[in-house]
Coordinates of C-alpha atoms in Angstrom, one line a residue:
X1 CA 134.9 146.9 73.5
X2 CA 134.7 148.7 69.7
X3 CA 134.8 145.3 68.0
X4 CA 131.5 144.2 70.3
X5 CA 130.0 147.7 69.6
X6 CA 130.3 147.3 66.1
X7 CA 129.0 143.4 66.3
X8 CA 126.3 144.8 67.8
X9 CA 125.5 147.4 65.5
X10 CA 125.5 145.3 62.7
X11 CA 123.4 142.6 64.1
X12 CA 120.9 145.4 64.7
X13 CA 121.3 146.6 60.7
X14 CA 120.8 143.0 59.9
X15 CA 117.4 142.6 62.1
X16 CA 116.4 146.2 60.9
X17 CA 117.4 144.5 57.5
X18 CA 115.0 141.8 57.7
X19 CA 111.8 143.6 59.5
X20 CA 111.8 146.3 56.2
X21 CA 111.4 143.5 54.1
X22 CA 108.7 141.2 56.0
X23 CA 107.0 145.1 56.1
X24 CA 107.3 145.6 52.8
X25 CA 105.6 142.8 52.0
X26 CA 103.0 142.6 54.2
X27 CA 102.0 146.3 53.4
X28 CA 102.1 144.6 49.4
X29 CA 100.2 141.3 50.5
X30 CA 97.7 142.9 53.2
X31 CA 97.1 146.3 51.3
X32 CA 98.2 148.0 54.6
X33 CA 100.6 150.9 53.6
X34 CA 98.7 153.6 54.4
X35 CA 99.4 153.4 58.2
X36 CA 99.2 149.6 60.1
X37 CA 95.5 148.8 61.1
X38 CA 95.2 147.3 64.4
X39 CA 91.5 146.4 64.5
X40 CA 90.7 143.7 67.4
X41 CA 94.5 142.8 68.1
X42 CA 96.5 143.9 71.0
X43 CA 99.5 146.7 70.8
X44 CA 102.1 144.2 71.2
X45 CA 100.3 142.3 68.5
X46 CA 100.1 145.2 66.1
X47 CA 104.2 145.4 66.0
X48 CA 104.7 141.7 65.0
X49 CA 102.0 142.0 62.3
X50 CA 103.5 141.7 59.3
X51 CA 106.4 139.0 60.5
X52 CA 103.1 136.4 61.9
X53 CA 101.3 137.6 58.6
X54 CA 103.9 136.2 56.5
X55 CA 104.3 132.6 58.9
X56 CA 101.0 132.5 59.2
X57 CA 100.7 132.9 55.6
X58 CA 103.8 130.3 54.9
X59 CA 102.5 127.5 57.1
X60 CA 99.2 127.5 56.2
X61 CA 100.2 127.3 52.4
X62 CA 102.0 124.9 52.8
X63 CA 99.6 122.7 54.8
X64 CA 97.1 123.7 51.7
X65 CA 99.5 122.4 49.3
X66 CA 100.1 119.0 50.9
X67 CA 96.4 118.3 51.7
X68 CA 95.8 118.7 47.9
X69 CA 99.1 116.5 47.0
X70 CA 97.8 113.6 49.8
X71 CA 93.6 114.3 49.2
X72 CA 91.1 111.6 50.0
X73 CA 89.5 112.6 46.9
X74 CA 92.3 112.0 44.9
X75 CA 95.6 110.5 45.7
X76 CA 94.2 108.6 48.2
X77 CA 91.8 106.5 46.4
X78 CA 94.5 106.4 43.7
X79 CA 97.2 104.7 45.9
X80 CA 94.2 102.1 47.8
X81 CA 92.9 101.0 44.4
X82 CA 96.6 100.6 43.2
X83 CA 97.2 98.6 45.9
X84 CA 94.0 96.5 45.7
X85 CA 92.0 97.7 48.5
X86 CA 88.5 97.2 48.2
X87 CA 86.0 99.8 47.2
X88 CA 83.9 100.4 50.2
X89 CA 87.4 101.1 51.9
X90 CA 87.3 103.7 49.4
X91 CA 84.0 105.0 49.7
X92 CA 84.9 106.0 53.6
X93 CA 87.9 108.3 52.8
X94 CA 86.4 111.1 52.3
X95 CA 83.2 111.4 55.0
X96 CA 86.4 110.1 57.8
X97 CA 88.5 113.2 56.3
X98 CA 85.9 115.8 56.9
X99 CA 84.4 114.4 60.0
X100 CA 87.1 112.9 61.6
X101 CA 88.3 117.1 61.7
X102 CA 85.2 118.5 62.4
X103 CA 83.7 116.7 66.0
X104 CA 86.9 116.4 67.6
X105 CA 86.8 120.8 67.4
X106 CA 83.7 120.7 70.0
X107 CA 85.6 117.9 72.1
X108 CA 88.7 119.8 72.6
X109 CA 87.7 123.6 72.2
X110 CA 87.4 124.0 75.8
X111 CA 90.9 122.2 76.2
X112 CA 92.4 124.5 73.3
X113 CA 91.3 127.5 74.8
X114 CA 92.5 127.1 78.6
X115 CA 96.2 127.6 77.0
X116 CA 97.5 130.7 77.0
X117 CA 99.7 130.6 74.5
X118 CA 98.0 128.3 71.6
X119 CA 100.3 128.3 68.2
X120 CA 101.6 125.0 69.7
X121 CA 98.6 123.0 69.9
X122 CA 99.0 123.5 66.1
X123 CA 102.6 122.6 65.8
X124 CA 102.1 119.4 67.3
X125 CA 98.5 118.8 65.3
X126 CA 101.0 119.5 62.2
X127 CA 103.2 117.1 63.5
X128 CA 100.9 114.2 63.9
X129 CA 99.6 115.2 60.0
X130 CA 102.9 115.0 58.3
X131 CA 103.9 111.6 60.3
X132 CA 100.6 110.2 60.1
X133 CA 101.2 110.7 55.9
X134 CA 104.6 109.4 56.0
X135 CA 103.1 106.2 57.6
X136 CA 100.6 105.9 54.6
X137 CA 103.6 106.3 52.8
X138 CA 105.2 103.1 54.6
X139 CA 102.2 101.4 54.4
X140 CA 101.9 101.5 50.8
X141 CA 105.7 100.5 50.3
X142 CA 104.8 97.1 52.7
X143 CA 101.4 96.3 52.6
X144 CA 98.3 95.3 50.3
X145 CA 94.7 94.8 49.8
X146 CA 92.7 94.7 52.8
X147 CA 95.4 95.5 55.1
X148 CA 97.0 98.3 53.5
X149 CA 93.2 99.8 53.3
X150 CA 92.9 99.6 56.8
X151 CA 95.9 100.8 57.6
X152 CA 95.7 104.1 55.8
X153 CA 92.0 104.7 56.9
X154 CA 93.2 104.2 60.4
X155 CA 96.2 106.5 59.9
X156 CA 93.6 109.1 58.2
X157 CA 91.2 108.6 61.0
X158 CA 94.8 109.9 63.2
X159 CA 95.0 112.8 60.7
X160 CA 91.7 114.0 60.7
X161 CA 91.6 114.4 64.5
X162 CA 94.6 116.0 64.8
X163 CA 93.3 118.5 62.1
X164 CA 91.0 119.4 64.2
X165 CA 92.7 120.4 66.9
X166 CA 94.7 122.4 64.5
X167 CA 91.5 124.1 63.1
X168 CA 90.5 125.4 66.4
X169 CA 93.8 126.5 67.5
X170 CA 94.2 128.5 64.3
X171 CA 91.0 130.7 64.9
X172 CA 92.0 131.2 67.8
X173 CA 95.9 132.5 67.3
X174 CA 94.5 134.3 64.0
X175 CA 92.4 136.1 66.2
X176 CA 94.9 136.9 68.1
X177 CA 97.7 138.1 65.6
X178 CA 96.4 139.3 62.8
X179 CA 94.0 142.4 62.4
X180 CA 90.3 141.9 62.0
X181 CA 90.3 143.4 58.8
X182 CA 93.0 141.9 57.3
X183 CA 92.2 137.9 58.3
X184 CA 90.1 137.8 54.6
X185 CA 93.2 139.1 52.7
X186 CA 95.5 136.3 54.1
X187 CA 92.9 133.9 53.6
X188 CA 92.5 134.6 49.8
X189 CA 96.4 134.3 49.5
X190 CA 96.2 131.5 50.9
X191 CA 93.9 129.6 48.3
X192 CA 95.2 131.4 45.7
X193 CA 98.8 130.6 45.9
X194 CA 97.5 126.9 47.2
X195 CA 95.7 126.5 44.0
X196 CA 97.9 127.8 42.1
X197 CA 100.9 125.3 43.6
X198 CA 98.4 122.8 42.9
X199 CA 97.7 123.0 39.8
X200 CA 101.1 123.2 38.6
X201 CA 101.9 119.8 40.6
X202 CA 98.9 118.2 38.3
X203 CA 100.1 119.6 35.2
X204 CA 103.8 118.6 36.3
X205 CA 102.5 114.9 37.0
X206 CA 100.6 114.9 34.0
X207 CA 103.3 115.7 31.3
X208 CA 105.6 113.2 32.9
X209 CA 103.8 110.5 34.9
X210 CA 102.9 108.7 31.3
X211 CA 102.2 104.9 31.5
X212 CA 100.7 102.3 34.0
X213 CA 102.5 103.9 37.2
X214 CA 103.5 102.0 40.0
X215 CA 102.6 102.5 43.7
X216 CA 106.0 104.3 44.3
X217 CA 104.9 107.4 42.4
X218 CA 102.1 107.9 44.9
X219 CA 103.9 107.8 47.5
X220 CA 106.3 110.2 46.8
X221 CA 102.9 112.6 46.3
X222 CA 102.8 111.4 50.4
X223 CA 106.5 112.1 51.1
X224 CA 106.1 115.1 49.5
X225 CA 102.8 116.6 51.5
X226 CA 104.6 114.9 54.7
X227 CA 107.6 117.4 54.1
X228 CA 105.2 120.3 53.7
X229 CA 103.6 119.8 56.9
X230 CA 107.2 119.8 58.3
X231 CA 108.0 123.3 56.7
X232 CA 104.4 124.3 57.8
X233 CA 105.2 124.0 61.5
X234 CA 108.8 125.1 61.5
X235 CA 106.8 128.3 60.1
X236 CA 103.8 128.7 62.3
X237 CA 106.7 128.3 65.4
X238 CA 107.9 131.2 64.6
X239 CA 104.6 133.1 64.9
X240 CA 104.6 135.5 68.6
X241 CA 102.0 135.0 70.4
X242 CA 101.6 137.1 73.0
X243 CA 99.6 135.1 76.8
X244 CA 95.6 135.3 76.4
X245 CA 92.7 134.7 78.5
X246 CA 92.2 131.6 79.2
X247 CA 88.6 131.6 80.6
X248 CA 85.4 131.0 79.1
X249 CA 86.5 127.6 77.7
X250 CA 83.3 125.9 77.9
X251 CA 82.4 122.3 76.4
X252 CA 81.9 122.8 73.1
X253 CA 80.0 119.4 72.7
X254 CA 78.3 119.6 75.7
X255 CA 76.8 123.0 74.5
X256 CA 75.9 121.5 71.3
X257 CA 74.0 118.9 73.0
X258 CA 71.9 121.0 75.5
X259 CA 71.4 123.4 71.9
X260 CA 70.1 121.0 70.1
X261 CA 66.6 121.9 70.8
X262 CA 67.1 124.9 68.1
X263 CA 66.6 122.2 65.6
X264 CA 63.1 122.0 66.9
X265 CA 62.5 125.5 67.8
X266 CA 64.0 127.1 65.0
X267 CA 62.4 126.5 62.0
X268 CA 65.0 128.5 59.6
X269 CA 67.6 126.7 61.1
X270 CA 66.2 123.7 61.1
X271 CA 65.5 124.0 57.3
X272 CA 69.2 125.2 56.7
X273 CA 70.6 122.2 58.7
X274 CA 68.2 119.7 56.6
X275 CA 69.1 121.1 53.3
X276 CA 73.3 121.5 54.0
X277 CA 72.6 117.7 55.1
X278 CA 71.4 116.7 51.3
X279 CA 74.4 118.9 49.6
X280 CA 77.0 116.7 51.5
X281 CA 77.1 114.6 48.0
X282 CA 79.4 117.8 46.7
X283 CA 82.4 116.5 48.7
X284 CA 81.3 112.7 49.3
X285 CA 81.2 111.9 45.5
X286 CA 84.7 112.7 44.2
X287 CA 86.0 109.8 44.8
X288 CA 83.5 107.7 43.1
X289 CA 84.5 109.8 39.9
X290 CA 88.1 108.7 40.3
X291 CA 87.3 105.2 40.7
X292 CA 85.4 105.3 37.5
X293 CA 87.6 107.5 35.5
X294 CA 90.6 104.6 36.7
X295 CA 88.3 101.8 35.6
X296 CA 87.5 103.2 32.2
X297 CA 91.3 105.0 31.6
X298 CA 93.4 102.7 33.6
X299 CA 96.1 103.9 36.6
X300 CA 98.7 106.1 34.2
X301 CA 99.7 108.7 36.9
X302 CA 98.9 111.5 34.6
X303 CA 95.8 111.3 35.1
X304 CA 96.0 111.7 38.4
X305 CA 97.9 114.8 37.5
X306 CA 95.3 116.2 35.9
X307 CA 92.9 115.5 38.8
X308 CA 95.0 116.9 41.1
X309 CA 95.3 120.4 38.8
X310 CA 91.6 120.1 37.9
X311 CA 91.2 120.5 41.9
X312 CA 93.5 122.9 42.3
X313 CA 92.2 125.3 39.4
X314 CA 88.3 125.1 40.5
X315 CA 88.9 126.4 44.1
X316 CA 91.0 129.3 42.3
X317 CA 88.9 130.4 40.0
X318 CA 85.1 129.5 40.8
X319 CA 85.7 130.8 44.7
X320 CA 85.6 135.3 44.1
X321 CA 82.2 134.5 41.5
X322 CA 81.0 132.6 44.3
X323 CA 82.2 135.2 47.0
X324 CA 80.8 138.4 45.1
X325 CA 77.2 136.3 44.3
X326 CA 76.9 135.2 48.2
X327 CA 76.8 139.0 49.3
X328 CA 74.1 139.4 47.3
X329 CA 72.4 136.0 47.7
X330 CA 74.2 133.2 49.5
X331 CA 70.7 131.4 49.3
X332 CA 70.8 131.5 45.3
X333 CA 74.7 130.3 45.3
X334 CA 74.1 127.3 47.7
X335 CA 70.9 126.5 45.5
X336 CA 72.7 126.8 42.6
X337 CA 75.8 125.1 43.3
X338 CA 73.7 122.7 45.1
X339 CA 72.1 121.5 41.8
X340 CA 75.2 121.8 39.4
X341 CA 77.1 119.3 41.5
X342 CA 73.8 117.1 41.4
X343 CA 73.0 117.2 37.4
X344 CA 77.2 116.5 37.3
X345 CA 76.9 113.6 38.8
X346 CA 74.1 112.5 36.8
X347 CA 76.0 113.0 34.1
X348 CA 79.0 111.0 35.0
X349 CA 76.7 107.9 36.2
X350 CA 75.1 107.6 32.7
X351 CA 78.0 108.1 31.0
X352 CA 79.5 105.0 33.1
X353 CA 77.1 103.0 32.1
X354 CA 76.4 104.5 28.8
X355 CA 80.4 102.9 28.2
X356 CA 81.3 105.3 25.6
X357 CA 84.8 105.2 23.9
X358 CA 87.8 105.8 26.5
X359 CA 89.0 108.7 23.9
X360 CA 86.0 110.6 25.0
X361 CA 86.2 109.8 28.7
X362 CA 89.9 111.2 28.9
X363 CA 88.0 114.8 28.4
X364 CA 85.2 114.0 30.0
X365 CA 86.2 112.7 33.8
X366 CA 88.3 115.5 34.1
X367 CA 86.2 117.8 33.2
X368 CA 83.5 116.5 35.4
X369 CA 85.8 117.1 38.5
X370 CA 86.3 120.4 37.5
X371 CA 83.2 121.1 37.1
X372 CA 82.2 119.4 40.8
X373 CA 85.2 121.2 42.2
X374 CA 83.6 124.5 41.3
X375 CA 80.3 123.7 42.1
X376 CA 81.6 122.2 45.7
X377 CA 83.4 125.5 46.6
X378 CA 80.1 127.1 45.7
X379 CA 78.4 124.8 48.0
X380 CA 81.0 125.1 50.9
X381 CA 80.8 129.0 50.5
X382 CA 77.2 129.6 49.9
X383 CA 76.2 127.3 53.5
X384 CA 78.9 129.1 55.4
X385 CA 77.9 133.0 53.9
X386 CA 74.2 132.3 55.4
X387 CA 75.2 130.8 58.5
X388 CA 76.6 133.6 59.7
X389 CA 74.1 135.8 58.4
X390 CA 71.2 134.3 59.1
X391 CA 72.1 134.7 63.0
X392 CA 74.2 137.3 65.2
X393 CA 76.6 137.0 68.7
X394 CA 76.3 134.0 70.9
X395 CA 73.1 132.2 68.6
X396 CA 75.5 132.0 65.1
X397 CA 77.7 130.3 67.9
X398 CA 74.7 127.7 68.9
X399 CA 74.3 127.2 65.1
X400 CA 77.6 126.5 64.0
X401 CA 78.0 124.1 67.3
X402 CA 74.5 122.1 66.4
X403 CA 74.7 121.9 63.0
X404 CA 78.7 121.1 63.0
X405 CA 77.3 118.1 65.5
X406 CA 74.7 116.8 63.2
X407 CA 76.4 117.1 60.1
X408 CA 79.6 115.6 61.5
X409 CA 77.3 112.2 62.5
X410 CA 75.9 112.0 59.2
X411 CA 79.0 112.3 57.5
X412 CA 80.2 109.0 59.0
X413 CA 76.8 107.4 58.5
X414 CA 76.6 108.5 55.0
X415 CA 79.5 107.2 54.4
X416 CA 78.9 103.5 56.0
X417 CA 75.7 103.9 53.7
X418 CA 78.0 104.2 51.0
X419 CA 80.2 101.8 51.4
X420 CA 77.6 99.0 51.1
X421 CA 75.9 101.1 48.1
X422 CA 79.4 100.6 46.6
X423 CA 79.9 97.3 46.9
X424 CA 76.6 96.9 44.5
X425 CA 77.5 99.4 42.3
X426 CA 79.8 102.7 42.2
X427 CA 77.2 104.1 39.8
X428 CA 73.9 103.6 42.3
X429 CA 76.0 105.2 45.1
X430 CA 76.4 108.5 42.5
X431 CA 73.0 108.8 41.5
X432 CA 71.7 108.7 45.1
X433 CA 73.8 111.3 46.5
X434 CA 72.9 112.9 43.3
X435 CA 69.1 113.0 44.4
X436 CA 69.9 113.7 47.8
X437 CA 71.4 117.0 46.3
X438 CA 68.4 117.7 44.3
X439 CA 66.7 118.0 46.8
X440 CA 68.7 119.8 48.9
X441 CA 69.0 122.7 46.2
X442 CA 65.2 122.8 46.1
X443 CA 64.5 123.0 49.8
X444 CA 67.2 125.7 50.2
X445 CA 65.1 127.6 47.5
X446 CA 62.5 128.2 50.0
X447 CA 65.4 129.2 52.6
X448 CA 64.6 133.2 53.7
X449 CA 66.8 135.5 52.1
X450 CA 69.4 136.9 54.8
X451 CA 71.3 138.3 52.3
X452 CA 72.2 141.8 50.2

């Protein structure tokens, strides 16, 4: 009877142990050590704060890390032109990545939300992520041309869908665990340490990936975001998550669809849906660098390294100059970044053609992505800062529903649009979403300022 006593006694020094430390640093990481702030959670939430801050914090790092190791930007094209694909293949990577996760989240919202307990509609969307990457891996180790293009753009079509679902059960279940006031803090450690990883893959991969690599060293980058996504979800199962309400789960599409008369009616909104239409070049046209930079520089995987770290740095440093500017004027930073991603790409389609001496482009490409990595985290942060403050309460939800919906269907056709524009020329499909982003930073100009 002693000898269970003192078992027991021990086991509860041990978990005692274990909850000082996850407090400890959650009261470092969250700034929360001058008494635990509860805002917006439950009681029985508030005592498993600081052991879901630091899964949440885990998982979704890791999930960070791998999308930036497997990106349709970068490794993605990389591996298809490796393997011959074809370059309107390549051209579709990226508008299926971003809208292949963002229509599925008004298809399934009401689904997500009649669950009480939602942390594992993310574990299995994980799931489906890291398997659907260590198929592209499979395919690339078996297949070619054509068919090993359509093979990984079906597999990322897979991917993207199940990231939606994952994106709306993680607002949800962060709503749910962590403290109103303290989602912003994990969501900057997040990026940071994401970036931060990221970059140091890139630089890793550039000092040692020297010479004409072959498709193996690719997908390893896949294996390796594949096994991320693994640790991710072994993480984010260990969240508690306390039953919610499970009402109120309404079709998100169907909403959009009877909303989309506020595109009519609403003339702000209507302009701000217009001109965040025109900046999709920001995230559309990395690729098209990469396949230039590969032509002109050939496939050593160093330079994919320093893609990859180029990435990885512009989100880190560019996003809290953004972030500080867009509570002043989110307005000016969309314009601005708007038209800096625009006048880059202009820049990178003469200096194609232009065919100046490879020495010069192993500075330049680079630089160039870095430089459209900042100005597409500008972009991303300026549309989504005066979104939500243009409107309040149930209309910011119409608006993010319609303009989610429209965006989402020109994303694919833009891309299709592309695709033929590359088959002409890689250079014609820059310029034009170039222009298009002109634009778009001029009409934003004449946005109201909603603002400071």
């Amino acid at each position: 009877m002693l000898r269970v006593m003192t078992k027991s006694n021990d086991q509860r020094t041990a978990a005692g142990a274990e909850e000082d430390w996850k407090t400890l640093l959650y009261e470092r990481l969250a700034e929360d050590d001058e008494g635990r702030v509860c805002k917006d959670i439950s009681d029985d939430a508030c005592r498993e704060t600081p052991g879901n801050f630091l899964a949440t914090l885990l998982a979704n790092t890791c999930s960070s890390i791998a999308d930036k190791l497997a990106s349709a930007k970068t490794t993605l094209p990389w591996l298809l032109m490796q393997l011959g694909a074809p370059a309107w293949i390549i051209s579709l990577l990226v508008p299926i990545r971003e809208s292949g996760s963002m229509l599925p989240q008004m298809l399934i919202g009401a689904v997500v939300r009649r669950q009480a307990v939602r942390k594992w509609v993310w574990v299995a969307g994980g799931s489906v992520q890291g398997f659907s990457l260590l198929l592209m891996a499979w395919c690339g180790m078996t297949l070619e041309g054509l068919q090993a293009g359509l093979a990984v753009t079906g597999l990322l079509i897979l991917f993207s869908l199940a990231r939606g679902a994952c994106s709306v059960a993680y607002k949800d279940v962060l709503g749910k665990t962590i403290p109103k006031t303290r989602r912003g803090r994990l969501s900057g450690w997040i990026s940071a340490i994401a970036g931060l990883a990221a970059f140091a893959a890139g630089l890793a991969l550039g000092a040692f990936g020297q010479g004409e690599a072959a498709s193996g060293l690719y997908l390893d980058l896949l294996a390796v975001a594949a096994m991320l996504w693994f640790l991710a979800i072994a993480s984010y199962a260990r969240i508690v998550e306390f039953p919610g309400a499970t009402d109120g789960g309404a079709n998100g599409f169907s909403e959009a669809l009877s909303s989309l008369s506020l595109l009519r009616e609403d003339a702000p909104f209507r302009k701000f849906v217009i001109g965040r239409a025109l900046a999709m070049g920001s995230g559309l046209v990395a690729p098209f660098y990469v396949t230039l930079a590969r032509e002109d520089l050939g496939s050593a995987a160093s330079l994919l390294g320093i893609f990859i770290a180029a990435e990885g740095l512009a989100g880190l440093v560019s996003s809290p100059v953004w972030g500080r500017w867009a509570d002043r004027s989110s307005r000016q930073v969309f314009a601005v970044a708007c038209g800096l991603a625009a006048l880059t790409s202009l820049a990178v389609a003469a200096w194609s053609v232009a065919g100046l001496p490879s020495e010069a482009s192993l500075w330049f490409y680079p630089l160039a992505f870095f430089v459209l990595g900042i100005a597409h985290a500008g972009v991303r942060l300026g549309r989504k800062t005066y979104l939500v403050d243009m409107a309040g309460g149930n209309k910011r939800t119409d608006y993010v529903a319609v303009s989610n919906s429209v965006i989402g269907v020109l994303l694919l056709l833009t891309g299709l649009l592309g695709a033929l524009a590359a088959v002409i020329s890689v250079q014609l499909t820059i310029v034009s979403l170039a222009i298009a982003g002109l634009l778009g930073a001029i009409l934003s100009l004449r946005w109201r300022e909603v603002s400071g």
